[in-house]
CSV table of C-alpha atoms in Angstrom, one decimal:
chain,number,residue,atom,x,y,z
K,1,UNK,CA,243.7,8.5,42.2
K,2,UNK,CA,246.2,5.7,41.3
K,3,UNK,CA,247.1,5.2,44.9
K,4,UNK,CA,243.5,4.1,45.7
K,5,UNK,CA,243.1,1.7,42.8
K,6,UNK,CA,245.9,-1.0,43.0
K,7,UNK,CA,246.2,-4.6,43.5
K,8,UNK,CA,248.3,-4.2,46.5
K,9,UNK,CA,250.5,-7.3,46.7
K,10,UNK,CA,252.8,-5.7,49.1
K,11,UNK,CA,249.9,-4.4,51.1
K,12,UNK,CA,248.6,-7.7,51.6
K,13,UNK,CA,252.1,-8.9,52.6
K,14,UNK,CA,252.1,-6.3,55.1
K,15,UNK,CA,248.6,-7.3,56.6
K,16,UNK,CA,249.6,-10.9,56.6
K,17,UNK,CA,252.5,-10.3,58.9
K,18,UNK,CA,250.4,-7.9,61.0
K,19,UNK,CA,247.8,-10.8,61.5
K,20,UNK,CA,250.0,-13.8,62.1
K,21,UNK,CA,253.1,-12.6,64.0
K,22,UNK,CA,253.5,-10.4,67.1
K,23,UNK,CA,254.2,-7.2,65.4
K,24,UNK,CA,256.4,-5.7,68.1
K,25,UNK,CA,258.8,-8.7,68.2
K,26,UNK,CA,258.9,-8.8,64.3
K,27,UNK,CA,259.9,-5.0,64.1
K,28,UNK,CA,262.6,-5.7,66.9
K,29,UNK,CA,263.9,-8.6,64.8
K,30,UNK,CA,264.6,-6.1,61.8
K,31,UNK,CA,266.0,-3.4,64.0
K,32,UNK,CA,263.1,-1.2,64.8
K,33,UNK,CA,261.8,-0.2,68.2
K,34,UNK,CA,258.1,0.1,67.9
K,35,UNK,CA,257.9,2.7,70.8
K,36,UNK,CA,260.3,5.1,69.0
K,37,UNK,CA,260.2,4.2,65.2
K,38,UNK,CA,258.0,6.1,62.6
K,39,UNK,CA,255.6,4.7,60.3
K,40,UNK,CA,257.8,5.9,57.4
K,41,UNK,CA,260.5,3.6,58.9
K,42,UNK,CA,258.0,0.6,58.8
K,43,UNK,CA,257.0,1.2,55.2
K,44,UNK,CA,260.6,1.6,54.3
K,45,UNK,CA,261.3,-2.0,55.8
K,46,UNK,CA,258.6,-3.3,53.7
K,47,UNK,CA,259.7,-1.4,50.6
K,48,UNK,CA,256.2,-0.1,49.9
K,49,UNK,CA,255.8,2.6,47.1
K,50,UNK,CA,254.3,5.9,47.4
K,51,UNK,CA,250.8,4.9,46.1
K,52,UNK,CA,250.5,1.8,48.4
K,53,UNK,CA,251.6,4.1,51.4
K,54,UNK,CA,248.9,6.6,50.5
K,55,UNK,CA,246.4,3.8,50.3
K,56,UNK,CA,247.4,2.4,53.8
K,57,UNK,CA,247.7,5.5,55.4
K,58,UNK,CA,244.7,7.4,54.2
K,59,UNK,CA,242.1,4.5,53.0
K,60,UNK,CA,242.8,2.0,55.7
K,61,UNK,CA,244.2,3.9,58.7
K,62,UNK,CA,242.0,7.1,57.9
K,63,UNK,CA,244.6,9.7,58.5
K,64,UNK,CA,243.8,13.1,57.3
K,65,UNK,CA,247.4,14.3,56.6
K,66,UNK,CA,250.6,12.7,56.3
K,67,UNK,CA,252.0,14.1,59.6
K,68,UNK,CA,251.7,10.5,61.2
K,69,UNK,CA,254.5,9.2,58.9
K,70,UNK,CA,257.3,11.1,60.7
K,71,UNK,CA,255.8,11.1,64.3
K,72,UNK,CA,258.1,9.1,66.6
K,73,UNK,CA,256.4,6.4,68.6
K,74,UNK,CA,253.0,6.9,66.6
K,75,UNK,CA,253.6,3.4,64.8
K,76,UNK,CA,251.6,1.2,67.3
K,77,UNK,CA,248.5,3.6,66.7
K,78,UNK,CA,248.9,3.4,63.1
K,79,UNK,CA,249.2,-0.4,63.0
K,80,UNK,CA,246.1,-0.8,65.4
K,81,UNK,CA,244.2,1.5,62.7
K,82,UNK,CA,245.3,-0.8,59.8
K,83,UNK,CA,244.5,-4.0,61.9
K,84,UNK,CA,241.0,-2.7,62.5
K,85,UNK,CA,240.2,-2.0,58.9
K,86,UNK,CA,241.6,-5.5,57.9
K,87,UNK,CA,239.4,-7.3,60.4
K,88,UNK,CA,236.4,-5.2,59.4
K,89,UNK,CA,236.6,-6.2,55.7
K,90,UNK,CA,234.0,-8.8,54.9
K,91,UNK,CA,232.8,-8.9,58.4
K,92,UNK,CA,229.4,-7.6,57.6
K,93,UNK,CA,229.6,-7.4,53.7
K,94,UNK,CA,232.1,-6.2,51.2
K,95,UNK,CA,232.8,-3.0,53.0
K,96,UNK,CA,234.8,-2.3,56.2
K,97,UNK,CA,232.1,0.2,57.4
K,98,UNK,CA,228.5,-0.4,58.6
K,99,UNK,CA,225.7,2.1,57.9
K,100,UNK,CA,222.2,2.2,59.5
K,101,UNK,CA,219.6,0.3,57.3
K,102,UNK,CA,217.2,3.1,57.7
K,103,UNK,CA,219.4,6.1,57.9
K,104,UNK,CA,221.5,8.1,60.4
K,105,UNK,CA,218.2,8.5,62.5
K,106,UNK,CA,218.7,4.8,63.8
K,107,UNK,CA,221.9,6.0,65.8
K,108,UNK,CA,220.3,7.9,68.4
K,109,UNK,CA,217.7,4.9,68.6
K,110,UNK,CA,220.7,2.6,69.1
K,111,UNK,CA,222.2,4.7,71.6
K,112,UNK,CA,218.9,4.8,73.6
K,113,UNK,CA,218.7,1.1,73.5
K,114,UNK,CA,222.2,0.5,74.5
K,115,UNK,CA,221.9,3.1,77.4
K,116,UNK,CA,218.7,1.2,78.7
K,117,UNK,CA,220.7,-2.0,78.8
K,118,UNK,CA,223.3,-0.6,81.0
K,119,UNK,CA,221.0,1.1,83.3
K,120,UNK,CA,221.1,4.5,81.8
K,121,UNK,CA,218.3,7.0,81.1
K,122,UNK,CA,217.5,8.6,77.9
K,123,UNK,CA,215.4,11.8,78.0
K,124,UNK,CA,213.5,13.4,75.0
K,125,UNK,CA,212.3,16.9,74.7
K,126,UNK,CA,214.8,18.0,77.3
K,127,UNK,CA,216.7,21.3,77.1
K,128,UNK,CA,220.0,21.9,78.9
K,129,UNK,CA,219.6,25.2,80.7
K,130,UNK,CA,223.0,25.3,82.3
K,131,UNK,CA,226.3,23.4,82.7
K,132,UNK,CA,227.3,23.3,86.5
K,133,UNK,CA,230.9,23.9,87.2
K,134,UNK,CA,233.1,23.4,90.2
K,135,UNK,CA,235.8,25.8,89.4
K,136,UNK,CA,237.0,25.0,85.8
K,137,UNK,CA,235.6,21.4,86.1
K,138,UNK,CA,232.0,20.4,84.7
K,139,UNK,CA,230.3,18.3,87.3
K,140,UNK,CA,226.7,18.4,86.3
K,141,UNK,CA,223.7,20.0,84.4
K,142,UNK,CA,220.5,21.9,85.0
K,143,UNK,CA,217.8,21.0,82.5
K,144,UNK,CA,214.2,21.5,81.8
K,145,UNK,CA,211.9,18.6,80.5
K,146,UNK,CA,209.2,19.9,77.9
K,147,UNK,CA,206.0,18.4,76.7
K,148,UNK,CA,205.0,16.1,79.6
K,149,UNK,CA,201.5,15.2,78.2
K,150,UNK,CA,200.0,18.6,79.4
K,151,UNK,CA,201.9,18.8,82.7
K,152,UNK,CA,204.0,21.5,83.6
K,153,UNK,CA,207.7,21.5,82.3
K,154,UNK,CA,209.9,19.9,84.9
K,155,UNK,CA,213.1,21.3,86.0
K,156,UNK,CA,215.8,19.3,87.5
K,157,UNK,CA,219.5,19.1,88.4
K,158,UNK,CA,221.9,16.1,88.2
K,159,UNK,CA,225.6,15.6,88.5
K,160,UNK,CA,228.0,13.3,86.7
K,161,UNK,CA,231.6,12.3,86.5
K,162,UNK,CA,231.9,13.0,82.8
K,163,UNK,CA,229.8,15.1,80.5
K,164,UNK,CA,229.9,14.6,76.5
K,165,UNK,CA,228.3,17.4,74.7
K,166,UNK,CA,228.8,19.5,71.4
K,167,UNK,CA,231.2,22.2,71.8
K,168,UNK,CA,228.2,24.9,71.6
K,169,UNK,CA,227.3,23.9,75.2
K,170,UNK,CA,230.6,25.2,76.5
K,171,UNK,CA,231.0,28.8,75.2
K,172,UNK,CA,234.1,30.3,76.4
K,173,UNK,CA,235.6,26.8,77.3
K,174,UNK,CA,236.7,25.8,73.8
K,175,UNK,CA,238.7,27.1,71.0
K,176,UNK,CA,238.8,26.6,67.4
K,177,UNK,CA,241.6,24.3,66.1
K,178,UNK,CA,240.5,23.8,62.6
K,179,UNK,CA,237.6,24.0,59.9
K,180,UNK,CA,235.8,21.4,57.9
K,181,UNK,CA,234.6,22.4,54.5
K,182,UNK,CA,231.4,20.4,53.3
K,183,UNK,CA,229.6,20.3,50.0
K,184,UNK,CA,226.6,18.4,48.8
K,185,UNK,CA,226.2,17.5,45.1
K,186,UNK,CA,223.2,16.0,43.4
K,187,UNK,CA,224.2,13.5,40.8
K,188,UNK,CA,222.1,11.7,38.1
K,189,UNK,CA,224.7,9.0,37.5
K,190,UNK,CA,227.2,6.8,39.4
K,191,UNK,CA,230.7,8.0,40.0
K,192,UNK,CA,233.3,7.1,37.2
K,193,UNK,CA,235.7,4.4,38.2
K,194,UNK,CA,233.4,3.0,41.2
K,195,UNK,CA,232.0,-0.1,39.3
K,196,UNK,CA,228.7,1.6,38.9
K,197,UNK,CA,228.2,1.3,42.7
K,198,UNK,CA,225.0,3.0,44.4
K,199,UNK,CA,226.9,4.0,47.4
K,200,UNK,CA,230.6,4.4,47.9
K,201,UNK,CA,233.2,6.4,49.7
K,202,UNK,CA,236.3,8.0,47.9
K,203,UNK,CA,239.5,9.1,49.9
K,204,UNK,CA,241.8,11.4,48.2
K,205,UNK,CA,245.2,11.8,50.0
K,206,UNK,CA,246.5,15.2,50.5
K,207,UNK,CA,249.6,14.5,48.3
K,208,UNK,CA,247.5,13.8,45.3
K,209,UNK,CA,245.6,17.0,45.4
K,210,UNK,CA,248.4,19.3,46.8
K,211,UNK,CA,246.5,20.2,49.9
K,212,UNK,CA,247.3,20.2,53.7
K,213,UNK,CA,244.5,17.7,54.4
K,214,UNK,CA,243.0,14.7,52.5
K,215,UNK,CA,239.4,14.7,51.0
K,216,UNK,CA,236.5,12.5,51.8
K,217,UNK,CA,233.7,12.0,49.2
K,218,UNK,CA,230.8,9.9,50.1
K,219,UNK,CA,228.1,8.9,47.7
K,220,UNK,CA,224.8,7.7,48.9
K,221,UNK,CA,221.9,6.4,46.8
K,222,UNK,CA,218.4,7.7,47.0
K,223,UNK,CA,217.4,5.0,49.7
K,224,UNK,CA,220.1,5.8,52.1
């Protein structure tokens, strides 16, 4: 965990350059082409140590593996991720993340409000009966609205240019590319090394635990 608990003077230096200069021009001046260089080459130019690279790549840019380090042309995306983290720190408090005050149930409510603002329709108690295809392209849905105040369920069909849905709605159209292992632990004390914080997130880079992917640990207090 040493890579996630450091003073980061070099990290701040890197962030400062990222904020106050056009990064592409700066990389060109030091002999790097942002469209073809790797993040390892960028880190090497800054002389960042391994722990600092782990912190930037996994805690700030939120990469799950170290594959991004050697991917040519991936530096712009990584830099933008780091920039987003830096801009988010202290924006709404001490954390770069925001969490609904009354829990995750606020997310669909926020989506409903935003949908209404932009002229969308948010439908409750509605079952998706079928995805309508034109060849291999999904073009709409057939659905049934339940519980209409004693009225009969209403069946309807609508078309759309894009459909966003859980993979379970597209049987036979998706393939498994990986698995996520989850565990829930009930604690009676704060996590060690977190300054007795009620809520926090721990990010453990893959290289520090000998795994192919990093580990994310989130701790919520009893009110979250």
